[in-house]
Amino acid sequence: MNFQYWHPQTEKMPRSELEALQLQKLKEEVGYALRTTFYKKRLEGAGINTPDDIKTLGDLDKIPFTTKHDLREGFPWGFLSAQKEEVIRLHASSGTTGVPTTIYLSGDDVRRWSGYVARCIFATGCNKSDVFQNMITYGLFTGGLGFHYGGEEVGMMVIPSGAGNTDRQFKLMQDFGTTVVHATPSFLLHVESKMKEAGVKRESLKLKRAFAGAEPYSEDTRKRIEELLKVDVYNSYGLSEMNGPGVAFECQCKAGMHIWEDGYIAEIIDPDTMQPVKEGEIGELVLTILCREATPILRYRTRDLTGFYTDPCPCGRTHRRLRRIRGRSDDMLIINGVNIFPSQIEEVIMGMKEVGNNYLIVVEKDGALDRLTVNTEVRPEIFMDDSRPLNALKEKIRKTLQLSISINPKVDLHESGYLPVSEGKAVRVKDMRPKDL
Ligand code: AMP
Ligand code: ZN
């Protein structure tokens, strides 16, 4: 494979140099943090009064964790380390788990961030001759503008189409010869379902690649999108607290997401004991940003469950690779005492070729017990008025799920297009159980 690097010196930097760079940047970041009202108190309480109190990377341990709750407590200005007039951009988390939190960026912060996103895009083989349709929400959410600026930095022609309106998306793709798209995996599947209906032939499109992220999805879902849309799909990971997209991304080897360690320090901890897990084990990802001056955030507990691959990547980059996010330590469902992640259900159903592109998991109370219903659409080729194959499919899904998650779910099948489609992150779980029980 012919690998291309946006910043070869940094991307292939020997580990010892990379770690020395991290230490230098960590000290700078602690300096910014000490200028914020939130961290001044927090860090001084931990005995860190100047950046020089951090002498080695191991001293990271002295810094207490930061949580989403802390960010909300510091709202609106508690984490701002620059003068307000230095700030040129504000972003906010989509609030997947509640009240949004805000991030401020200086001009240099925006430029650095765009550089990381450009590095990701370039690593997939794109260049300035590509036409990039950014089919994701613009606005406070970081996915839109983050990829927009990164795409421009690479020199591609960026079409800021935003999410939704598949008919317009197809028209743009055809009129301008779009070669790359960015969207949530659920929107990509939705686009594929709508293609036939809109009378669009795949051969009329020049699509080659798709960047898919912002929500968890399985390897089977990736394969499904790749087969149906005939594109190469690259996993993209980021979160607004760490700027947004551009934190970790797959290279052409598609063997885990390189986390840019000159911009972020990644730790994996056991969410119960808060101690580091053994190298390679799964735990909660904790991130420290090293590339932002206006809003320093140190040792942020992302709640995302993942681990590192321990073998080197054939592409030659030295930055470690994260596994596909398994879910969040807080979206785990406990159903009749059994812990399950929605991703486990997705793995089973998306692996079946009869199953359509959308699904919804509903959890309700049925007397004292919890009842799990898995609603899935079926592929348009399957006729809804022929009940025999439908019943057989229902039974196959039910049995396979039972084997995989140790719960006997109810399975409801629907025709393609029946389940609601969200323009932003997909809503895959409806937990209707009373919260105070
Ligand atoms: P936000 O701050 O609104 O951008 O949401 C960030 C969260 O989206 C992350 O903490 C993850 O839980 C989720 N997320 C983003 N990218 C991915 C991805 N590629 N795979 C799984 N989850 C993701
Ligand atoms: Zn690689």
Tab-separated table of C-alpha atoms and ligand atoms in Angstrom:
chain	number	residue	atom	x	y	z
A	1	MET	CA	0.000	0.000	0.000
A	2	ASN	CA	1.175	3.509	-0.801
A	3	PHE	CA	0.876	5.408	2.478
A	4	GLN	CA	0.786	9.200	2.528
A	5	TYR	CA	1.445	11.354	5.595
A	6	TRP	CA	0.260	14.894	6.271
A	7	HIS	CA	3.065	15.545	8.702
A	8	PRO	CA	5.478	12.600	8.313
A	9	GLN	CA	7.970	13.777	10.922
A	10	THR	CA	5.336	13.921	13.660
A	11	GLU	CA	3.293	10.924	12.524
A	12	LYS	CA	6.341	8.619	12.471
A	13	MET	CA	8.179	10.213	15.407
A	14	PRO	CA	10.068	7.700	17.591
A	15	ARG	CA	8.198	7.010	20.857
A	16	SER	CA	10.883	8.555	23.051
A	17	GLU	CA	10.708	11.846	21.151
A	18	LEU	CA	6.930	11.725	21.121
A	19	GLU	CA	6.860	11.311	24.898
A	20	ALA	CA	9.329	14.171	25.399
A	21	LEU	CA	7.057	16.343	23.250
A	22	GLN	CA	4.037	15.277	25.300
A	23	LEU	CA	5.754	16.295	28.529
A	24	GLN	CA	6.666	19.703	27.165
A	25	LYS	CA	3.109	20.282	25.919
A	26	LEU	CA	1.565	18.959	29.136
A	27	LYS	CA	3.504	21.552	31.112
A	28	GLU	CA	2.248	24.288	28.792
A	29	GLU	CA	-1.292	23.012	29.160
A	30	VAL	CA	-1.012	22.970	32.979
A	31	GLY	CA	0.155	26.589	32.680
A	32	TYR	CA	-3.038	27.466	30.763
A	33	ALA	CA	-5.115	25.483	33.261
A	34	LEU	CA	-3.699	27.435	36.208
A	35	ARG	CA	-5.181	30.566	34.600
A	36	THR	CA	-8.742	29.183	34.810
A	37	THR	CA	-10.857	29.609	37.928
A	38	PHE	CA	-11.802	25.915	37.970
A	39	TYR	CA	-8.314	24.370	37.650
A	40	LYS	CA	-6.528	26.976	39.757
A	41	LYS	CA	-8.442	25.695	42.772
A	42	ARG	CA	-8.393	22.045	41.693
A	43	LEU	CA	-4.679	21.887	40.837
A	44	GLU	CA	-3.477	23.902	43.813
A	45	GLY	CA	-5.535	21.555	45.985
A	46	ALA	CA	-3.482	18.703	44.488
A	47	GLY	CA	-0.181	20.471	45.160
A	48	ILE	CA	0.384	21.709	41.602
A	49	ASN	CA	1.095	25.439	41.765
A	50	THR	CA	3.260	25.929	38.662
A	51	PRO	CA	3.875	23.941	35.447
A	52	ASP	CA	7.262	22.969	36.895
A	53	ASP	CA	5.501	20.801	39.447
A	54	ILE	CA	5.042	18.412	36.503
A	55	LYS	CA	8.490	16.866	35.992
A	56	THR	CA	7.742	13.625	34.174
A	57	LEU	CA	4.788	12.178	32.265
A	58	GLY	CA	4.227	9.996	35.325
A	59	ASP	CA	3.324	13.165	37.245
A	60	LEU	CA	0.064	13.173	35.279
A	61	ASP	CA	-1.132	10.943	38.115
A	62	LYS	CA	-1.065	13.910	40.469
A	63	ILE	CA	-3.736	15.671	38.440
A	64	PRO	CA	-7.289	14.815	39.529
A	65	PHE	CA	-9.750	13.539	36.881
A	66	THR	CA	-12.177	15.989	35.264
A	67	THR	CA	-15.768	14.847	34.682
A	68	LYS	CA	-18.720	16.108	32.660
A	69	HIS	CA	-20.201	17.183	35.985
A	70	ASP	CA	-17.141	19.417	36.595
A	71	LEU	CA	-17.569	20.982	33.155
A	72	ARG	CA	-21.177	21.795	33.933
A	73	GLU	CA	-20.214	23.232	37.298
A	74	GLY	CA	-17.658	25.478	35.620
A	75	PHE	CA	-20.252	26.756	33.135
A	76	PRO	CA	-20.018	29.333	31.588
A	77	TRP	CA	-16.469	30.699	32.067
A	78	GLY	CA	-14.780	28.457	34.663
A	79	PHE	CA	-12.599	26.651	32.084
A	80	LEU	CA	-11.670	29.677	29.983
A	81	SER	CA	-7.957	30.433	30.168
A	82	ALA	CA	-7.743	33.137	27.487
A	83	GLN	CA	-9.053	36.679	27.414
A	84	LYS	CA	-12.555	36.663	25.962
A	85	GLU	CA	-11.384	38.814	23.035
A	86	GLU	CA	-8.896	36.067	22.059
A	87	VAL	CA	-11.752	33.579	21.586
A	88	ILE	CA	-13.004	33.269	18.012
A	89	ARG	CA	-15.270	30.204	18.270
A	90	LEU	CA	-17.604	28.471	20.704
A	91	HIS	CA	-18.816	24.877	20.402
A	92	ALA	CA	-21.050	22.769	22.589
A	93	SER	CA	-21.525	19.069	23.135
A	94	SER	CA	-24.637	17.606	21.563
A	95	GLY	CA	-25.778	16.680	25.028
A	96	THR	CA	-26.041	12.944	24.258
A	97	THR	CA	-26.177	12.446	28.005
A	98	GLY	CA	-27.857	15.647	29.202
A	99	VAL	CA	-27.046	19.354	29.564
A	100	PRO	CA	-24.537	20.569	26.943
A	101	THR	CA	-21.075	21.789	27.874
A	102	THR	CA	-19.197	24.551	26.047
A	103	ILE	CA	-15.674	24.856	24.645
A	104	TYR	CA	-13.884	28.043	23.530
A	105	LEU	CA	-11.202	28.234	20.849
A	106	SER	CA	-8.621	30.887	19.986
A	107	GLY	CA	-7.517	31.470	16.381
A	108	ASP	CA	-4.469	29.230	16.916
A	109	ASP	CA	-6.695	26.578	18.491
A	110	VAL	CA	-8.904	26.465	15.380
A	111	ARG	CA	-5.829	26.247	13.122
A	112	ARG	CA	-4.287	23.438	15.175
A	113	TRP	CA	-7.572	21.522	15.263
A	114	SER	CA	-7.998	21.840	11.466
A	115	GLY	CA	-4.459	20.461	11.120
A	116	TYR	CA	-5.367	17.319	13.092
A	117	VAL	CA	-8.525	16.746	11.035
A	118	ALA	CA	-6.511	17.282	7.818
A	119	ARG	CA	-4.002	14.687	9.063
A	120	CYS	CA	-6.857	12.179	9.507
A	121	ILE	CA	-8.401	12.858	6.109
A	122	PHE	CA	-5.037	12.676	4.325
A	123	ALA	CA	-4.183	9.369	6.036
A	124	THR	CA	-7.113	7.718	4.223
A	125	GLY	CA	-5.605	8.557	0.817
A	126	CYS	CA	-7.596	11.732	0.029
A	127	ASN	CA	-5.991	14.760	-1.609
A	128	LYS	CA	-6.882	18.119	-3.114
A	129	SER	CA	-8.502	16.555	-6.155
A	130	ASP	CA	-11.272	15.082	-3.967
A	131	VAL	CA	-14.784	16.511	-3.657
A	132	PHE	CA	-15.942	16.222	-0.067
A	133	GLN	CA	-19.621	16.305	0.918
A	134	ASN	CA	-19.946	16.878	4.633
A	135	MET	CA	-23.320	15.253	5.406
A	136	ILE	CA	-23.314	15.958	9.113
A	137	THR	CA	-24.940	18.574	11.338
A	138	TYR	CA	-23.297	21.993	11.294
A	139	GLY	CA	-23.782	24.416	14.189
A	140	LEU	CA	-22.809	23.972	17.816
A	141	PHE	CA	-21.980	20.306	17.137
A	142	THR	CA	-18.288	20.005	16.263
A	143	GLY	CA	-18.616	17.407	13.471
A	144	GLY	CA	-19.757	19.900	10.823
A	145	LEU	CA	-17.251	22.741	11.137
A	146	GLY	CA	-14.458	20.437	12.358
A	147	PHE	CA	-14.487	18.366	9.160
A	148	HIS	CA	-15.264	21.418	7.044
A	149	TYR	CA	-12.077	23.203	8.096
A	150	GLY	CA	-10.021	19.990	7.949
A	151	GLY	CA	-11.240	19.297	4.410
A	152	GLU	CA	-10.372	22.808	3.300
A	153	GLU	CA	-6.932	22.466	4.884
A	154	VAL	CA	-6.329	19.387	2.691
A	155	GLY	CA	-7.459	21.475	-0.271
A	156	MET	CA	-10.478	19.381	-1.215
A	157	MET	CA	-13.595	21.070	-2.555
A	158	VAL	CA	-15.866	21.008	0.484
A	159	ILE	CA	-19.640	20.909	0.019
A	160	PRO	CA	-21.243	21.907	3.350
A	161	SER	CA	-24.444	19.966	2.682
A	162	GLY	CA	-25.184	19.225	6.344
A	163	ALA	CA	-27.305	16.255	7.456
A	164	GLY	CA	-30.730	15.215	6.182
A	165	ASN	CA	-32.554	15.699	2.853
A	166	THR	CA	-31.306	12.686	0.926
A	167	ASP	CA	-32.751	13.910	-2.384
A	168	ARG	CA	-30.620	17.045	-2.219
A	169	GLN	CA	-27.602	14.976	-1.115
A	170	PHE	CA	-27.954	12.759	-4.217
A	171	LYS	CA	-28.312	15.807	-6.482
A	172	LEU	CA	-25.136	17.370	-5.050
A	173	MET	CA	-23.257	14.080	-5.424
A	174	GLN	CA	-24.297	13.807	-9.069
A	175	ASP	CA	-23.838	17.470	-10.020
A	176	PHE	CA	-20.379	17.881	-8.484
A	177	GLY	CA	-18.949	14.368	-8.607
A	178	THR	CA	-18.582	13.880	-4.843
A	179	THR	CA	-15.812	11.378	-4.053
A	180	VAL	CA	-15.837	11.454	-0.228
A	181	VAL	CA	-18.614	11.854	2.337
A	182	HIS	CA	-18.723	12.254	6.095
A	183	ALA	CA	-21.799	11.201	8.088
A	184	THR	CA	-22.960	9.165	11.032
A	185	PRO	CA	-23.028	5.443	10.173
A	186	SER	CA	-26.822	5.454	10.626
A	187	PHE	CA	-27.223	8.276	8.117
A	188	LEU	CA	-25.014	6.431	5.616
A	189	LEU	CA	-27.289	3.397	5.900
A	190	HIS	CA	-30.310	5.645	5.494
A	191	VAL	CA	-28.808	7.190	2.360
A	192	GLU	CA	-28.339	3.731	0.910
A	193	SER	CA	-31.968	2.766	1.659
A	194	LYS	CA	-33.191	5.918	-0.094
A	195	MET	CA	-31.082	5.434	-3.223
A	196	LYS	CA	-33.389	3.012	-4.967
A	197	GLU	CA	-36.465	5.043	-4.063
A	198	ALA	CA	-34.843	8.182	-5.520
A	199	GLY	CA	-33.959	6.289	-8.703
A	200	VAL	CA	-30.244	6.926	-8.207
A	201	LYS	CA	-27.909	4.360	-9.744
A	202	ARG	CA	-24.682	3.718	-7.853
A	203	GLU	CA	-22.775	3.843	-11.172
A	204	SER	CA	-23.849	7.466	-11.596
A	205	LEU	CA	-21.876	8.418	-8.456
A	206	LYS	CA	-18.119	8.808	-8.037
A	207	LEU	CA	-18.063	7.957	-4.323
A	208	LYS	CA	-14.882	6.276	-3.094
A	209	ARG	CA	-14.655	6.884	0.634
A	210	ALA	CA	-16.838	7.615	3.653
A	211	PHE	CA	-15.827	8.864	7.101
A	212	ALA	CA	-18.230	7.499	9.703
A	213	GLY	CA	-18.287	8.458	13.355
A	214	ALA	CA	-19.982	10.378	16.186
A	215	GLU	CA	-21.784	7.240	17.403
A	216	PRO	CA	-20.831	3.634	18.152
A	217	TYR	CA	-21.148	1.084	15.364
A	218	SER	CA	-19.924	-2.425	14.809
A	219	GLU	CA	-17.486	-3.936	12.340
A	220	ASP	CA	-20.488	-5.616	10.700
A	221	THR	CA	-22.120	-2.249	10.155
A	222	ARG	CA	-18.921	-0.993	8.543
A	223	LYS	CA	-18.870	-4.005	6.220
A	224	ARG	CA	-22.526	-3.524	5.389
A	225	ILE	CA	-22.007	0.133	4.436
A	226	GLU	CA	-18.925	-0.781	2.414
A	227	GLU	CA	-20.769	-3.491	0.506
A	228	LEU	CA	-24.005	-1.612	-0.076
A	229	LEU	CA	-22.562	1.793	-0.915
A	230	LYS	CA	-19.343	0.421	-2.433
A	231	VAL	CA	-17.087	2.811	-0.533
A	232	ASP	CA	-14.157	2.461	1.852
A	233	VAL	CA	-15.413	3.355	5.334
A	234	TYR	CA	-13.041	4.900	7.905
A	235	ASN	CA	-13.861	5.138	11.596
A	236	SER	CA	-13.617	8.645	13.046
A	237	TYR	CA	-13.550	9.311	16.791
A	238	GLY	CA	-13.787	12.576	18.664
A	239	LEU	CA	-15.721	14.451	21.324
A	240	SER	CA	-16.436	18.115	21.785
A	241	GLU	CA	-14.523	18.318	25.071
A	242	MET	CA	-11.401	17.392	23.047
A	243	ASN	CA	-12.294	19.767	20.133
A	244	GLY	CA	-14.419	17.250	18.226
A	245	PRO	CA	-13.330	15.113	15.272
A	246	GLY	CA	-9.586	14.685	14.732
A	247	VAL	CA	-8.782	12.895	18.006
A	248	ALA	CA	-8.422	9.368	16.576
A	249	PHE	CA	-8.900	8.028	13.054
A	250	GLU	CA	-8.225	4.944	10.991
A	251	CYS	CA	-5.435	4.921	8.446
A	252	GLN	CA	-5.646	2.811	5.277
A	253	CYS	CA	-4.851	-0.346	7.269
A	254	LYS	CA	-8.258	0.003	9.011
A	255	ALA	CA	-6.844	-1.762	12.046
A	256	GLY	CA	-7.804	0.599	14.856
A	257	MET	CA	-7.821	4.378	15.157
A	258	HIS	CA	-4.491	6.194	15.544
A	259	ILE	CA	-4.846	8.634	18.417
A	260	TRP	CA	-2.678	11.699	17.737
A	261	GLU	CA	-0.459	11.563	20.767
A	262	ASP	CA	1.229	14.893	20.073
A	263	GLY	CA	-2.226	16.453	20.606
A	264	TYR	CA	-3.726	14.193	23.285
A	265	ILE	CA	-2.551	12.038	26.172
A	266	ALA	CA	-4.656	8.888	26.356
A	267	GLU	CA	-5.024	6.697	29.441
A	268	ILE	CA	-7.293	3.665	29.875
A	269	ILE	CA	-8.639	3.133	33.372
A	270	ASP	CA	-10.921	0.713	35.145
A	271	PRO	CA	-14.065	2.853	35.680
A	272	ASP	CA	-14.680	1.278	39.098
A	273	THR	CA	-11.226	1.420	40.663
A	274	MET	CA	-9.997	4.346	38.504
A	275	GLN	CA	-6.638	2.565	38.209
A	276	PRO	CA	-4.939	2.016	34.847
A	277	VAL	CA	-5.818	-1.293	33.162
A	278	LYS	CA	-3.082	-3.543	31.778
A	279	GLU	CA	-1.831	-2.508	28.305
A	280	GLY	CA	-4.273	-3.826	25.713
A	281	GLU	CA	-7.204	-4.368	28.102
A	282	ILE	CA	-10.560	-2.628	27.715
A	283	GLY	CA	-11.457	0.215	30.046
A	284	GLU	CA	-12.580	3.830	30.091
A	285	LEU	CA	-10.648	6.268	27.937
A	286	VAL	CA	-9.288	9.314	29.783
A	287	LEU	CA	-7.989	12.178	27.644
A	288	THR	CA	-5.852	15.256	28.236
A	289	ILE	CA	-5.772	17.833	25.461
A	290	LEU	CA	-2.308	19.134	24.489
A	291	CYS	CA	-3.282	21.376	21.580
A	292	ARG	CA	-5.663	24.005	22.943
A	293	GLU	CA	-4.855	27.177	24.836
A	294	ALA	CA	-8.298	28.740	25.389
A	295	THR	CA	-9.956	25.755	27.137
A	296	PRO	CA	-7.499	23.350	28.776
A	297	ILE	CA	-9.100	20.074	29.898
A	298	LEU	CA	-6.968	17.615	31.842
A	299	ARG	CA	-7.617	13.925	32.426
A	300	TYR	CA	-11.176	14.005	31.125
A	301	ARG	CA	-13.207	10.885	31.828
A	302	THR	CA	-14.813	10.253	28.433
A	303	ARG	CA	-16.949	7.288	29.611
A	304	ASP	CA	-16.064	5.640	26.284
A	305	LEU	CA	-14.971	2.023	26.595
A	306	THR	CA	-12.021	0.966	24.480
A	307	GLY	CA	-8.443	-0.304	24.666
A	308	PHE	CA	-5.160	-0.054	22.767
A	309	TYR	CA	-3.926	-2.439	20.113
A	310	THR	CA	-0.448	-3.451	21.177
A	311	ASP	CA	1.059	-4.443	17.825
A	312	PRO	CA	2.619	-1.808	15.537
A	313	CYS	CA	0.625	-0.576	12.535
A	314	PRO	CA	1.997	-1.502	9.086
A	315	CYS	CA	1.583	2.155	8.020
A	316	GLY	CA	4.612	3.117	10.119
A	317	ARG	CA	2.851	5.669	12.298
A	318	THR	CA	4.054	5.463	15.894
A	319	HIS	CA	0.896	6.892	17.477
A	320	ARG	CA	-1.008	4.113	19.237
A	321	ARG	CA	-4.325	2.755	17.939
A	322	LEU	CA	-7.617	2.591	19.803
A	323	ARG	CA	-10.068	-0.227	19.379
A	324	ARG	CA	-13.576	0.476	18.072
A	325	ILE	CA	-15.562	2.109	20.901
A	326	ARG	CA	-17.554	-0.656	22.636
A	327	GLY	CA	-20.126	1.706	24.096
A	328	ARG	CA	-20.064	3.998	27.073
A	329	SER	CA	-19.553	3.029	30.657
A	330	ASP	CA	-22.868	4.795	31.202
A	331	ASP	CA	-25.062	3.461	28.351
A	332	MET	CA	-24.906	-0.031	29.658
A	333	LEU	CA	-28.395	-1.472	30.047
A	334	ILE	CA	-29.199	-3.712	32.993
A	335	ILE	CA	-32.079	-5.944	31.976
A	336	ASN	CA	-33.355	-8.334	34.587
A	337	GLY	CA	-29.929	-8.136	36.173
A	338	VAL	CA	-27.999	-8.823	32.997
A	339	ASN	CA	-25.618	-6.138	31.728
A	340	ILE	CA	-25.752	-5.556	28.022
A	341	PHE	CA	-24.514	-2.943	25.611
A	342	PRO	CA	-26.649	-1.857	22.664
A	343	SER	CA	-23.575	-2.570	20.499
A	344	GLN	CA	-23.904	-6.299	21.280
A	345	ILE	CA	-27.426	-6.293	19.853
A	346	GLU	CA	-26.280	-4.305	16.828
A	347	GLU	CA	-23.524	-6.811	16.133
A	348	VAL	CA	-26.049	-9.634	15.926
A	349	ILE	CA	-28.679	-7.966	13.796
A	350	MET	CA	-26.399	-6.099	11.402
A	351	GLY	CA	-24.613	-9.356	10.670
A	352	MET	CA	-27.830	-10.738	9.079
A	353	LYS	CA	-28.309	-9.830	5.464
A	354	GLU	CA	-32.130	-9.910	5.604
A	355	VAL	CA	-32.143	-7.172	8.234
A	356	GLY	CA	-32.672	-3.575	7.048
A	357	ASN	CA	-30.684	-0.500	7.932
A	358	ASN	CA	-32.479	0.823	11.017
A	359	TYR	CA	-33.318	-0.591	14.417
A	360	LEU	CA	-34.641	0.520	17.791
A	361	ILE	CA	-34.236	-1.188	21.148
A	362	VAL	CA	-37.098	-0.638	23.602
A	363	VAL	CA	-36.923	-1.573	27.284
A	364	GLU	CA	-40.151	-1.575	29.321
A	365	LYS	CA	-41.513	-2.921	32.578
A	366	ASP	CA	-43.764	-5.948	32.318
A	367	GLY	CA	-44.975	-6.460	35.877
A	368	ALA	CA	-41.838	-6.837	37.971
A	369	LEU	CA	-39.707	-7.889	35.054
A	370	ASP	CA	-37.962	-5.933	32.353
A	371	ARG	CA	-38.977	-6.617	28.783
A	372	LEU	CA	-36.627	-6.050	25.879
A	373	THR	CA	-38.050	-5.520	22.402
A	374	VAL	CA	-35.790	-5.312	19.392
A	375	ASN	CA	-37.483	-3.527	16.487
A	376	THR	CA	-35.736	-3.937	13.179
A	377	GLU	CA	-36.526	-3.067	9.614
A	378	VAL	CA	-36.172	-5.740	6.950
A	379	ARG	CA	-34.479	-5.235	3.561
A	380	PRO	CA	-36.893	-3.917	0.891
A	381	GLU	CA	-36.446	-7.168	-1.106
A	382	ILE	CA	-38.324	-9.070	1.609
A	383	PHE	CA	-42.084	-8.996	1.176
A	384	MET	CA	-43.961	-7.985	4.279
A	385	ASP	CA	-47.129	-9.794	3.167
A	386	ASP	CA	-45.563	-13.221	3.147
A	387	SER	CA	-45.640	-14.224	6.783
A	388	ARG	CA	-43.728	-17.542	6.624
A	389	PRO	CA	-40.248	-16.218	5.851
A	390	LEU	CA	-40.898	-13.289	8.194
A	391	ASN	CA	-41.698	-15.582	11.095
A	392	ALA	CA	-38.620	-17.640	10.346
A	393	LEU	CA	-36.465	-14.509	10.316
A	394	LYS	CA	-37.987	-13.295	13.580
A	395	GLU	CA	-37.192	-16.610	15.202
A	396	LYS	CA	-33.633	-16.592	13.842
A	397	ILE	CA	-32.987	-13.105	15.247
A	398	ARG	CA	-34.540	-14.003	18.590
A	399	LYS	CA	-32.502	-17.180	18.987
A	400	THR	CA	-29.219	-15.588	17.941
A	401	LEU	CA	-29.768	-12.666	20.297
A	402	GLN	CA	-30.622	-14.987	23.138
A	403	LEU	CA	-27.369	-16.856	22.629
A	404	SER	CA	-25.377	-13.661	22.490
A	405	ILE	CA	-26.880	-11.589	25.327
A	406	SER	CA	-28.475	-14.263	27.526
A	407	ILE	CA	-31.837	-12.534	27.387
A	408	ASN	CA	-34.880	-13.674	25.457
A	409	PRO	CA	-36.020	-10.581	23.578
A	410	LYS	CA	-39.253	-9.898	21.734
A	411	VAL	CA	-38.479	-9.197	18.086
A	412	ASP	CA	-40.691	-6.977	15.910
A	413	LEU	CA	-40.057	-6.662	12.185
A	414	HIS	CA	-41.000	-3.585	10.190
A	415	GLU	CA	-40.876	-2.582	6.568
A	416	SER	CA	-38.011	-0.450	5.338
A	417	GLY	CA	-38.482	3.239	6.272
A	418	TYR	CA	-40.859	2.520	9.209
A	419	LEU	CA	-38.583	3.430	12.111
A	420	PRO	CA	-37.785	7.114	12.781
A	421	VAL	CA	-34.477	8.428	11.397
A	422	SER	CA	-32.615	11.010	13.378
A	423	GLU	CA	-30.555	13.629	11.542
A	424	GLY	CA	-27.956	13.810	14.273
A	425	LYS	CA	-26.786	10.919	16.378
A	426	ALA	CA	-29.133	7.970	16.040
A	427	VAL	CA	-31.420	7.215	18.971
A	428	ARG	CA	-31.064	3.449	19.273
A	429	VAL	CA	-32.434	2.838	22.753
A	430	LYS	CA	-35.740	3.838	24.333
A	431	ASP	CA	-35.664	2.966	27.998
A	432	MET	CA	-39.261	3.385	29.201
A	433	ARG	CA	-38.749	1.905	32.676
A	434	PRO	CA	-39.706	4.238	35.547
A	435	LYS	CA	-36.485	5.818	36.751
A	436	ASP	CA	-37.248	5.839	40.489
A	437	LEU	CA	-37.625	2.102	40.968
B	1	AMP	P1	-19.991	14.911	21.177
B	1	AMP	O1	-19.228	15.546	22.276
B	1	AMP	O2	-21.402	15.382	21.092
B	1	AMP	O3	-19.272	15.028	19.864
B	1	AMP	O4	-20.100	13.351	21.502
B	1	AMP	C1	-18.932	12.600	21.662
B	1	AMP	C2	-19.251	11.155	21.944
B	1	AMP	O5	-19.758	10.520	20.745
B	1	AMP	C3	-18.026	10.355	22.311
B	1	AMP	O6	-17.676	10.510	23.679
B	1	AMP	C4	-18.496	8.931	21.976
B	1	AMP	O7	-19.328	8.420	23.002
B	1	AMP	C5	-19.345	9.149	20.723
B	1	AMP	N1	-18.519	8.885	19.525
B	1	AMP	C6	-17.887	9.767	18.737
B	1	AMP	N2	-17.236	9.140	17.714
B	1	AMP	C7	-17.436	7.808	17.878
B	1	AMP	C8	-17.014	6.628	17.168
B	1	AMP	N3	-16.278	6.668	16.067
B	1	AMP	N4	-17.403	5.435	17.677
B	1	AMP	C9	-18.164	5.375	18.789
B	1	AMP	N5	-18.602	6.433	19.481
B	1	AMP	C10	-18.250	7.641	19.043
B	2	ZN	ZN	-1.738	2.956	10.619
